[in-house]
Coordinates of C-alpha atoms in Angstrom, one line a residue:
M686 CA -41.5 76.8 219.0
R687 CA -44.4 74.4 217.8
S688 CA -46.4 76.7 221.2
V689 CA -45.2 80.0 219.5
T690 CA -46.7 79.0 215.7
K691 CA -49.5 77.5 217.3
V692 CA -50.0 82.2 218.8
L693 CA -49.2 83.1 215.0
V694 CA -51.8 81.1 213.1
L695 CA -54.8 81.8 216.2
L696 CA -54.2 85.1 215.9
V697 CA -54.1 85.2 211.9
V698 CA -57.8 83.5 212.0
G699 CA -58.7 86.1 214.9
F700 CA -58.4 88.9 212.5
A701 CA -59.3 87.5 209.6
I702 CA -63.2 86.6 211.7
G703 CA -63.1 90.3 213.0
A704 CA -62.6 91.8 209.7
L705 CA -65.8 89.1 208.7
A706 CA -68.1 90.8 211.1
A707 CA -67.6 94.2 210.5
R708 CA -67.7 93.9 206.6
D709 CA -71.6 91.8 207.6
S710 CA -72.4 93.8 210.3
G711 CA -72.1 97.4 208.1
P712 CA -71.6 98.8 206.0
S713 CA -67.2 99.8 204.9
P714 CA -66.3 103.6 205.6
Q715 CA -66.6 106.4 203.7
V716 CA -63.6 109.5 202.1
A717 CA -64.2 111.7 205.0
G718 CA -66.9 114.6 203.9
A719 CA -68.4 112.2 201.2
E720 CA -72.3 110.8 202.1
P721 CA -73.4 106.8 199.8
P722 CA -76.1 108.6 197.2
S723 CA -79.3 107.0 197.3
Q724 CA -81.6 106.5 194.6
A725 CA -83.5 109.1 194.6
G726 CA -81.2 111.5 193.9
R727 CA -79.2 108.9 191.1
E728 CA -83.0 109.5 189.4
A729 CA -82.5 113.1 189.9
R730 CA -79.7 113.5 188.6
V731 CA -80.4 111.2 185.7
A732 CA -83.7 113.8 185.8
A733 CA -81.9 116.5 184.7
L734 CA -80.1 115.9 182.0
G735 CA -83.1 114.9 180.0
D736 CA -84.7 113.4 177.0
G737 CA -81.5 111.7 174.7
M738 CA -79.0 111.4 177.7
L739 CA -77.9 108.0 178.7
T740 CA -80.0 106.7 182.3
Q741 CA -77.4 104.5 183.1
V742 CA -75.7 105.9 186.9
A743 CA -72.6 104.1 188.3
A744 CA -71.6 105.0 192.0
D745 CA -68.5 104.4 193.0
E746 CA -68.3 102.2 195.9
S747 CA -65.8 103.8 197.0
D748 CA -66.0 107.9 197.1
S749 CA -69.9 107.7 195.8
C750 CA -68.7 109.3 192.5
V751 CA -71.4 109.8 189.7
R752 CA -70.2 109.4 186.7
C753 CA -73.2 110.1 183.3
A754 CA -72.7 112.5 181.0
L755 CA -72.4 110.7 177.2
P756 CA -75.5 111.3 175.2
D757 CA -77.3 107.8 173.6
F758 CA -76.9 109.0 169.7
S759 CA -78.5 105.2 169.6
S760 CA -82.4 106.7 170.4
L761 CA -81.1 110.1 168.6
A762 CA -80.6 107.6 165.6
A763 CA -84.1 105.5 166.0
R764 CA -86.8 108.2 166.9
L765 CA -85.4 110.4 163.5
R766 CA -84.1 107.0 160.6
P767 CA -87.9 108.0 158.9
S768 CA -86.7 111.4 158.5
V769 CA -83.8 110.8 156.5
V770 CA -83.3 110.5 152.9
N771 CA -81.4 109.6 149.8
I772 CA -81.6 111.7 146.9
S773 CA -80.1 110.6 143.2
S774 CA -80.2 113.0 140.1
E775 CA -79.9 112.5 136.9
N776 CA -78.7 115.0 133.7
K777 CA -77.4 113.8 130.5
E778 CA -74.4 115.9 130.2
S779 CA -71.4 113.3 129.8
G780 CA -68.8 113.0 131.7
G781 CA -68.7 112.1 135.3
G782 CA -68.7 113.3 139.1
R783 CA -66.4 115.5 140.1
G784 CA -66.4 113.3 143.4
F785 CA -65.2 115.9 146.0
H786 CA -68.4 116.6 148.4
G787 CA -69.1 119.7 148.1
A788 CA -69.4 119.9 144.3
P789 CA -71.5 118.1 141.9
G790 CA -71.0 114.8 141.7
G791 CA -70.3 112.0 144.4
P792 CA -69.8 108.4 144.3
G793 CA -67.9 107.4 140.8
G794 CA -66.3 110.6 139.9
P795 CA -62.5 111.0 141.7
G796 CA -62.0 110.8 145.0
G797 CA -65.3 108.3 144.6
P798 CA -65.0 104.5 144.1
G799 CA -65.9 102.9 141.4
G800 CA -64.2 104.7 138.3
S801 CA -62.9 108.4 136.1
D802 CA -62.6 111.3 134.8
P803 CA -63.7 110.3 131.5
R804 CA -61.7 113.0 129.8
E805 CA -58.8 111.4 130.6
F806 CA -59.1 109.1 129.0
W807 CA -59.4 110.2 125.6
E808 CA -57.3 113.2 126.5
P809 CA -54.3 111.2 125.2
F810 CA -55.8 109.9 122.4
E811 CA -57.2 113.7 121.6
R812 CA -53.4 114.9 121.5
F813 CA -52.5 113.3 117.8
F814 CA -56.0 111.9 116.5
G815 CA -58.0 115.7 117.1
P816 CA -61.7 115.6 119.2
M817 CA -62.9 112.0 119.4
P818 CA -67.0 111.5 119.5
R819 CA -67.9 110.2 122.7
R820 CA -70.9 108.8 123.6
Q821 CA -73.1 111.3 125.3
Q822 CA -73.0 109.6 128.6
P823 CA -75.8 110.2 132.0
R824 CA -73.9 112.8 134.9
K825 CA -76.1 110.6 138.5
S826 CA -74.7 112.9 142.0
L827 CA -76.1 111.4 145.1
G828 CA -76.8 112.8 148.3
S829 CA -79.2 113.3 151.1
G830 CA -82.0 115.5 152.5
F831 CA -84.8 115.5 155.5
I832 CA -88.5 116.0 155.2
F833 CA -89.3 119.7 157.4
D834 CA -93.2 119.0 156.7
E835 CA -95.2 116.4 157.5
Q836 CA -96.6 117.4 153.8
G837 CA -93.6 115.9 151.6
Y838 CA -90.8 118.7 151.8
I839 CA -87.5 117.9 152.1
L840 CA -84.6 120.4 152.8
T841 CA -81.6 118.8 150.5
N842 CA -77.9 120.6 148.5
N843 CA -78.8 122.8 145.6
H844 CA -75.1 121.3 144.1
V845 CA -77.4 118.1 145.3
V846 CA -79.6 119.1 142.3
E847 CA -78.3 120.9 140.4
N848 CA -78.9 120.7 136.7
S849 CA -81.1 117.3 136.8
D850 CA -83.2 115.8 134.3
S851 CA -85.0 114.0 137.3
I852 CA -83.9 113.3 140.8
K853 CA -85.2 110.3 143.4
V854 CA -86.6 110.5 147.1
K855 CA -85.9 106.9 148.7
T856 CA -86.5 107.0 152.4
T857 CA -85.5 103.9 154.8
D858 CA -88.5 102.0 154.7
G859 CA -87.6 101.4 151.0
K860 CA -90.4 103.8 149.1
E861 CA -88.7 105.7 146.0
Y862 CA -90.4 108.7 144.9
E863 CA -90.2 110.6 142.0
A864 CA -89.0 114.4 143.6
E865 CA -90.1 117.8 142.4
L866 CA -87.7 120.5 142.8
V867 CA -90.4 123.5 144.4
G868 CA -87.0 126.2 144.5
R869 CA -83.3 126.3 145.4
D870 CA -80.7 128.9 145.1
P871 CA -77.2 128.8 144.9
K872 CA -75.1 131.0 146.6
T873 CA -76.1 129.8 149.9
D874 CA -76.0 125.9 147.8
I875 CA -79.9 125.2 149.6
A876 CA -82.6 123.9 147.9
V877 CA -86.4 122.3 149.0
L878 CA -87.6 119.9 146.9
K879 CA -91.9 117.6 147.3
I880 CA -92.5 114.3 147.6
E881 CA -96.3 113.2 147.2
N882 CA -97.5 110.1 148.8
A883 CA -100.1 108.3 146.5
D884 CA -102.7 107.4 149.2
G885 CA -102.1 110.5 150.2
E886 CA -100.3 110.0 153.9
T887 CA -98.7 112.1 155.3
F888 CA -94.2 112.0 156.3
P889 CA -92.2 112.3 159.3
A890 CA -91.2 115.7 159.6
I891 CA -87.7 116.3 162.3
S892 CA -88.1 119.8 164.0
F893 CA -85.7 123.0 163.0
G894 CA -83.0 123.7 165.8
N895 CA -81.8 127.5 167.4
S896 CA -78.8 127.0 164.9
D897 CA -78.2 130.7 167.2
D898 CA -77.5 128.7 170.0
V899 CA -75.5 126.7 169.3
R900 CA -71.6 127.2 170.9
V901 CA -68.8 125.7 170.1
G902 CA -67.8 122.3 172.0
E903 CA -71.2 121.4 172.3
W904 CA -72.1 117.5 170.9
V905 CA -73.7 117.5 168.0
M906 CA -75.2 113.9 165.4
A907 CA -74.7 113.6 161.7
I908 CA -76.7 111.8 159.5
G909 CA -76.2 110.7 155.3
N910 CA -75.9 108.6 153.0
P911 CA -71.5 108.4 152.7
F912 CA -71.0 107.1 149.3
G913 CA -73.5 105.9 148.8
L914 CA -74.1 103.6 152.2
E915 CA -77.0 104.3 153.3
F916 CA -78.2 105.6 156.3
S917 CA -75.1 106.5 158.4
V918 CA -74.6 108.7 161.4
T919 CA -71.7 109.7 162.6
A920 CA -70.7 112.3 166.2
G921 CA -68.9 114.9 167.0
I922 CA -69.0 117.9 168.3
V923 CA -69.1 122.0 167.1
S924 CA -65.6 122.9 165.7
A925 CA -66.9 126.8 165.3
K926 CA -69.5 129.4 164.1
G927 CA -69.4 132.2 161.3
R928 CA -66.2 129.7 159.3
F929 CA -65.4 131.9 155.5
I930 CA -64.5 129.5 153.6
G931 CA -64.6 131.0 150.6
Q932 CA -67.1 129.2 148.8
G933 CA -69.2 132.5 148.0
N934 CA -70.1 136.1 149.5
Y935 CA -73.2 134.5 152.0
D936 CA -70.5 132.8 153.9
D937 CA -71.5 131.5 157.4
F938 CA -71.2 127.9 158.4
I939 CA -71.0 125.9 160.8
Q940 CA -67.8 123.9 161.5
T941 CA -67.3 120.1 162.6
D942 CA -65.5 117.6 163.4
A943 CA -68.5 115.3 162.9
P944 CA -66.4 112.9 159.5
I945 CA -68.5 114.3 157.6
N946 CA -67.7 111.8 153.8
P947 CA -69.1 112.5 149.9
G948 CA -72.9 111.8 150.0
N949 CA -73.4 113.4 153.3
S950 CA -74.0 116.5 151.4
G951 CA -77.7 118.3 152.2
G952 CA -78.0 116.1 155.0
P953 CA -78.9 117.3 158.7
L954 CA -76.7 118.7 161.6
L955 CA -78.2 118.1 164.7
D956 CA -77.9 118.7 168.6
L957 CA -78.8 115.8 171.3
E958 CA -82.0 117.0 171.3
G959 CA -82.4 115.3 168.0
R960 CA -83.6 118.9 166.3
V961 CA -82.3 120.2 162.9
V962 CA -79.1 123.0 163.9
G963 CA -77.1 122.5 160.4
I964 CA -77.3 120.8 156.4
N965 CA -74.4 119.5 155.9
T966 CA -72.4 120.6 153.1
S967 CA -69.0 120.3 152.5
I968 CA -65.5 119.5 153.5
F969 CA -61.9 120.4 153.6
S970 CA -60.0 117.7 153.0
R971 CA -57.0 117.0 150.5
S972 CA -57.7 113.5 150.3
G973 CA -61.6 114.3 149.0
G974 CA -62.5 112.0 153.0
N975 CA -63.1 113.2 156.2
I976 CA -61.0 114.6 158.0
G977 CA -62.5 116.1 161.0
I978 CA -62.9 118.8 159.1
G979 CA -66.4 119.0 158.0
F980 CA -69.1 122.9 157.2
A981 CA -73.2 122.9 157.2
V982 CA -75.1 125.8 156.2
P983 CA -76.8 126.9 160.1
I984 CA -80.3 126.0 159.3
N985 CA -81.8 129.5 160.4
L986 CA -80.1 130.7 157.8
A987 CA -82.5 128.4 156.3
K988 CA -85.1 129.2 157.7
E989 CA -85.1 132.9 156.1
L990 CA -85.2 132.0 152.8
I991 CA -87.6 128.4 152.5
P992 CA -91.0 131.2 152.8
Q993 CA -89.3 133.1 149.3
L994 CA -88.2 129.3 147.9
R995 CA -91.3 128.0 148.9
E996 CA -93.4 130.8 147.0
K997 CA -91.4 131.9 144.1
G998 CA -88.7 129.2 143.4
K999 CA -85.7 131.4 144.7
V1000 CA -84.6 134.2 146.3
T1001 CA -84.4 137.8 145.8
R1002 CA -82.4 140.4 147.9
G1003 CA -81.0 143.5 148.6
W1004 CA -78.0 144.5 147.1
M1005 CA -75.9 147.5 148.2
G1006 CA -74.1 148.0 145.5
V1007 CA -69.9 147.7 146.5
M1008 CA -67.0 146.0 146.3
I1009 CA -65.5 145.1 149.7
Q1010 CA -62.3 144.1 151.5
K1011 CA -61.4 143.4 154.7
V1012 CA -60.3 145.7 156.4
T1013 CA -56.0 145.0 157.8
P1014 CA -54.3 145.7 161.5
D1015 CA -51.6 147.8 158.2
I1016 CA -54.8 149.2 156.5
A1017 CA -56.4 150.4 160.0
D1018 CA -53.6 152.2 161.0
S1019 CA -53.3 153.6 157.6
L1020 CA -56.7 155.1 157.9
D1021 CA -56.7 156.4 161.5
M1022 CA -59.1 153.5 162.5
D1023 CA -58.1 152.5 166.7
K1024 CA -58.8 149.1 165.5
A1025 CA -58.8 146.6 162.7
Q1026 CA -62.7 146.7 162.0
G1027 CA -66.1 146.9 159.5
A1028 CA -65.7 146.5 155.3
L1029 CA -63.7 148.8 153.4
V1030 CA -65.2 150.7 151.0
A1031 CA -63.1 149.6 147.5
D1032 CA -65.0 150.0 144.7
V1033 CA -68.8 151.7 144.5
V1034 CA -71.2 150.6 141.1
K1035 CA -72.3 153.7 139.3
G1036 CA -75.9 154.2 139.7
G1037 CA -76.4 151.8 142.8
P1038 CA -77.5 151.6 145.9
A1039 CA -74.5 152.9 147.4
A1040 CA -73.4 155.1 144.9
K1041 CA -77.2 157.2 145.4
S1042 CA -76.7 157.4 149.1
G1043 CA -73.1 159.3 149.0
I1044 CA -70.7 156.0 149.8
E1045 CA -67.1 157.0 148.9
V1046 CA -64.1 154.5 147.5
G1047 CA -62.3 154.6 150.8
D1048 CA -64.9 154.4 153.3
V1049 CA -65.0 151.5 155.6
I1050 CA -68.4 151.0 156.5
V1051 CA -68.9 149.7 160.2
E1052 CA -72.5 149.7 160.9
F1053 CA -75.5 148.8 159.5
D1054 CA -78.7 149.1 160.4
G1055 CA -78.1 149.5 163.9
E1056 CA -75.1 146.4 164.0
P1057 CA -72.3 146.8 164.1
V1058 CA -69.9 145.4 161.0
S1059 CA -66.7 143.1 162.6
E1060 CA -66.0 142.4 159.7
S1061 CA -66.4 142.1 156.4
T1062 CA -67.7 139.2 155.3
E1063 CA -70.0 139.7 158.5
L1064 CA -72.0 142.1 155.6
P1065 CA -73.5 140.7 152.3
L1066 CA -75.6 138.5 154.8
M1067 CA -76.1 142.2 156.4
V1068 CA -77.2 143.4 153.7
A1069 CA -78.7 140.2 151.4
R1070 CA -81.7 140.0 154.3
Q1071 CA -82.6 143.7 154.4
P1072 CA -86.6 143.8 152.2
I1073 CA -86.7 145.8 149.1
G1074 CA -87.0 149.6 148.9
E1075 CA -85.8 150.0 152.7
T1076 CA -83.5 153.0 154.3
V1077 CA -81.2 151.6 157.0
P1078 CA -79.0 153.7 158.2
V1079 CA -75.5 152.8 157.6
K1080 CA -71.9 154.1 160.1
V1081 CA -69.2 154.5 158.4
I1082 CA -65.4 156.4 158.9
R1083 CA -64.1 158.8 156.5
D1084 CA -61.0 160.6 156.7
G1085 CA -60.9 159.5 160.1
E1086 CA -64.2 160.3 161.1
E1087 CA -67.5 158.8 161.6
K1088 CA -70.4 159.5 159.9
T1089 CA -73.9 158.1 158.8
I1090 CA -75.8 158.0 155.2
D1091 CA -79.3 156.7 155.0
L1092 CA -79.2 154.8 151.8
E1093 CA -82.4 152.4 150.0
I1094 CA -81.7 149.1 149.5
G1095 CA -81.9 148.0 146.3
E1096 CA -82.8 144.5 144.4
M1097 CA -80.1 142.1 144.0
K1098 CA -80.4 141.1 140.5
D1099 CA -78.6 138.3 138.3
E1100 CA -76.5 140.9 136.4
D1101 CA -76.3 143.5 139.7
L1102 CA -74.0 140.3 140.9
K1103 CA -72.1 140.1 137.5
V1104 CA -70.4 143.6 137.2
A1105 CA -69.9 144.1 141.6
Q1106 CA -67.9 140.3 141.5
G1107 CA -67.0 140.4 137.8
E1108 CA -68.8 136.5 138.0
S1109 CA -68.2 133.8 136.1
E1110 CA -70.1 131.0 136.4
A1111 CA -68.7 129.1 133.8
Y1112 CA -65.2 128.5 135.7
G1113 CA -66.3 128.7 139.2
L1114 CA -64.1 131.3 139.2
T1115 CA -65.6 135.5 140.8
V1116 CA -63.5 137.8 140.1
Q1117 CA -63.0 141.9 141.2
N1118 CA -61.6 145.4 140.2
L1119 CA -58.1 145.4 141.4
T1120 CA -57.9 149.4 143.3
P1121 CA -54.9 150.6 144.0
E1122 CA -56.4 150.4 148.3
I1123 CA -56.6 146.6 147.3
A1124 CA -53.2 146.6 145.0
E1125 CA -51.5 148.8 148.2
S1126 CA -52.6 145.8 150.8
L1127 CA -51.7 142.5 148.6
G1128 CA -47.9 144.3 148.3
L1129 CA -47.6 145.1 144.9
E1130 CA -46.4 147.8 142.8
A1131 CA -48.7 150.8 142.1
D1132 CA -48.1 150.3 138.5
V1133 CA -50.3 146.9 138.6
S1134 CA -53.2 145.8 136.3
G1135 CA -55.4 143.1 136.8
V1136 CA -58.5 141.9 137.8
L1137 CA -58.2 140.6 142.1
V1138 CA -59.4 136.5 142.3
S1139 CA -61.8 137.2 145.5
S1140 CA -63.4 133.3 145.2
V1141 CA -62.5 130.1 143.5
E1142 CA -65.4 127.0 143.9
A1143 CA -64.6 123.3 144.6
G1144 CA -63.7 121.1 142.1
S1145 CA -64.5 123.5 138.9
P1146 CA -62.1 124.5 135.8
A1147 CA -60.8 126.9 137.9
A1148 CA -59.9 125.1 140.7
D1149 CA -58.7 121.9 138.8
A1150 CA -56.4 124.9 137.2
G1151 CA -54.5 125.9 140.3
L1152 CA -56.4 129.1 140.5
R1153 CA -56.6 130.9 143.5
R1154 CA -58.6 133.9 146.3
G1155 CA -55.7 136.9 145.7
D1156 CA -53.9 135.8 142.5
V1157 CA -54.2 138.8 140.1
I1158 CA -55.5 138.0 137.0
L1159 CA -52.9 140.3 134.7
E1160 CA -53.5 138.6 131.1
V1161 CA -56.1 136.8 129.7
N1162 CA -55.0 134.9 126.2
R1163 CA -52.6 137.3 126.2
N1164 CA -54.4 139.9 125.9
P1165 CA -54.1 142.4 129.4
V1166 CA -57.2 142.5 131.2
S1167 CA -57.4 145.9 133.7
D1168 CA -61.0 145.6 134.8
I1169 CA -63.2 143.2 135.1
D1170 CA -65.7 144.2 132.0
A1171 CA -62.0 143.7 130.2
Y1172 CA -61.7 139.8 131.3
M1173 CA -65.0 139.1 130.9
A1174 CA -64.4 140.1 127.1
E1175 CA -61.6 138.4 126.8
V1176 CA -62.7 135.6 128.6
Q1177 CA -65.7 135.8 126.5
K1178 CA -63.7 135.8 123.1
G1179 CA -62.3 133.0 123.3
T1180 CA -62.9 129.5 121.0
K1181 CA -65.6 126.9 122.5
G1182 CA -64.4 123.7 123.6
K1183 CA -60.9 125.3 124.4
S1184 CA -58.4 125.9 126.4
V1185 CA -58.6 129.7 128.5
L1186 CA -55.4 131.2 128.7
L1187 CA -53.8 133.4 131.4
L1188 CA -50.9 134.8 133.5
V1189 CA -51.6 135.6 137.2
R1190 CA -49.4 137.6 139.1
R1191 CA -49.7 135.6 142.6
G1192 CA -47.2 137.3 145.4
E1193 CA -43.9 138.1 143.4
N1194 CA -44.5 135.8 140.4
T1195 CA -46.1 135.1 137.5
V1196 CA -47.6 132.4 136.5
F1197 CA -49.4 131.1 133.1
L1198 CA -51.3 128.7 134.1
A1199 CA -55.6 127.7 131.4
L1200 CA -58.6 127.0 132.0
K1201 CA -59.9 124.3 130.8
P1202 CA -64.0 124.1 129.4
N1203 CA -67.1 122.7 130.6
D1204 CA -68.0 121.2 127.4
E1205 CA -64.6 119.9 127.5

């Protein structure tokens, strides 16, 4: 028995010595078909990744697998930090901010830390004692921005600085500047500011990228001051492009899941090269905080407007003089169209460019200046970009046949916008005439008369009242309204400081809603 044990021990020792010798004599066998990576190969892979990527490449000892593809956000943040600024604006109107990202206000309003709306405090008392005297309180708004020109020009959102008596800009080195409002465009929510160094020194500027080249699924980084927390960095991907979210006729947002919160408004959305591809503007949220659905204005749109904002302080746009709607599959079928495409002309403004050129109600615009119109939301931007006075070909489908019409572009003026869209800025509500075609598409009876709600501004009195896009307003203060003119007349007849009562048709039901005035 002892001899057997000795033999087993010797065998075990022998195998162990052999294994050690084999390990020391050379590399272990590789997986068939795999070659161990050389140092030169790893360096080549790192170089191919380009600036803004991790330089750590790990080689797996067993199968030579190379792992490297994560963005180096830390290097980008360090490089771009001096160019991102904190913006605080103040005006003297009473009341607190709304605290919803994408609307005037910030921390201190409902949904943001630090306060509640004064209207909620006074309302129980006023029910019994009437209007109470209120102390005029300045309203503050916090947001972000970024320097895009070394001479001190800053890009931000219009809603961050709108109606401000003073605007202050704070850089990451702790310096604070009084900012000049150079120009703003409420329709795209863009504003340009300017700051100056007393010693004449220039500022570090961020370069612009090309938002048209951004692909869905690409990494992006957002920088801003959420809830007043200075210089916060978040990252995510581009979730979608060309989003229309009902903010206005010029919606063309980049959607991202990079966390964005109140205070991020006006901050940059950046690609992995550190170039701005968007301006963080709004979020979709039921709570007021980030849920992974944020929206940014494409930087290419801002680049088109910056020269006008710097030179004139405002934007002059082309105007066509039509009201349009989406072509649904049912509408396309009823018009004998092969597919749902283009923009259906629901109304033509009398005396406008479209009326003069011969465009008619019921025409479907499928091409504008040689560019196809796939969705109705694309047309307003196409028209707005055209120079005033230029003649462009417009292809329409009329009675099942294509027809090309020459249209001379007019100039969009505030009064034209109100006639064409029925915009009521007092309540954040946009309406349009309810044509028979629109009524049919909504499943309404032929005798229904009113105006259609085409958009509702987030955080506005209209939104607070519960109005939605697609609602039909039948009455204002118990008086029927048949078109935009009647609607505007009844709204303007309302008593200042008193709510406006609306009778609204929603689907198959009707409901009364009260619009509270801004000055309440």
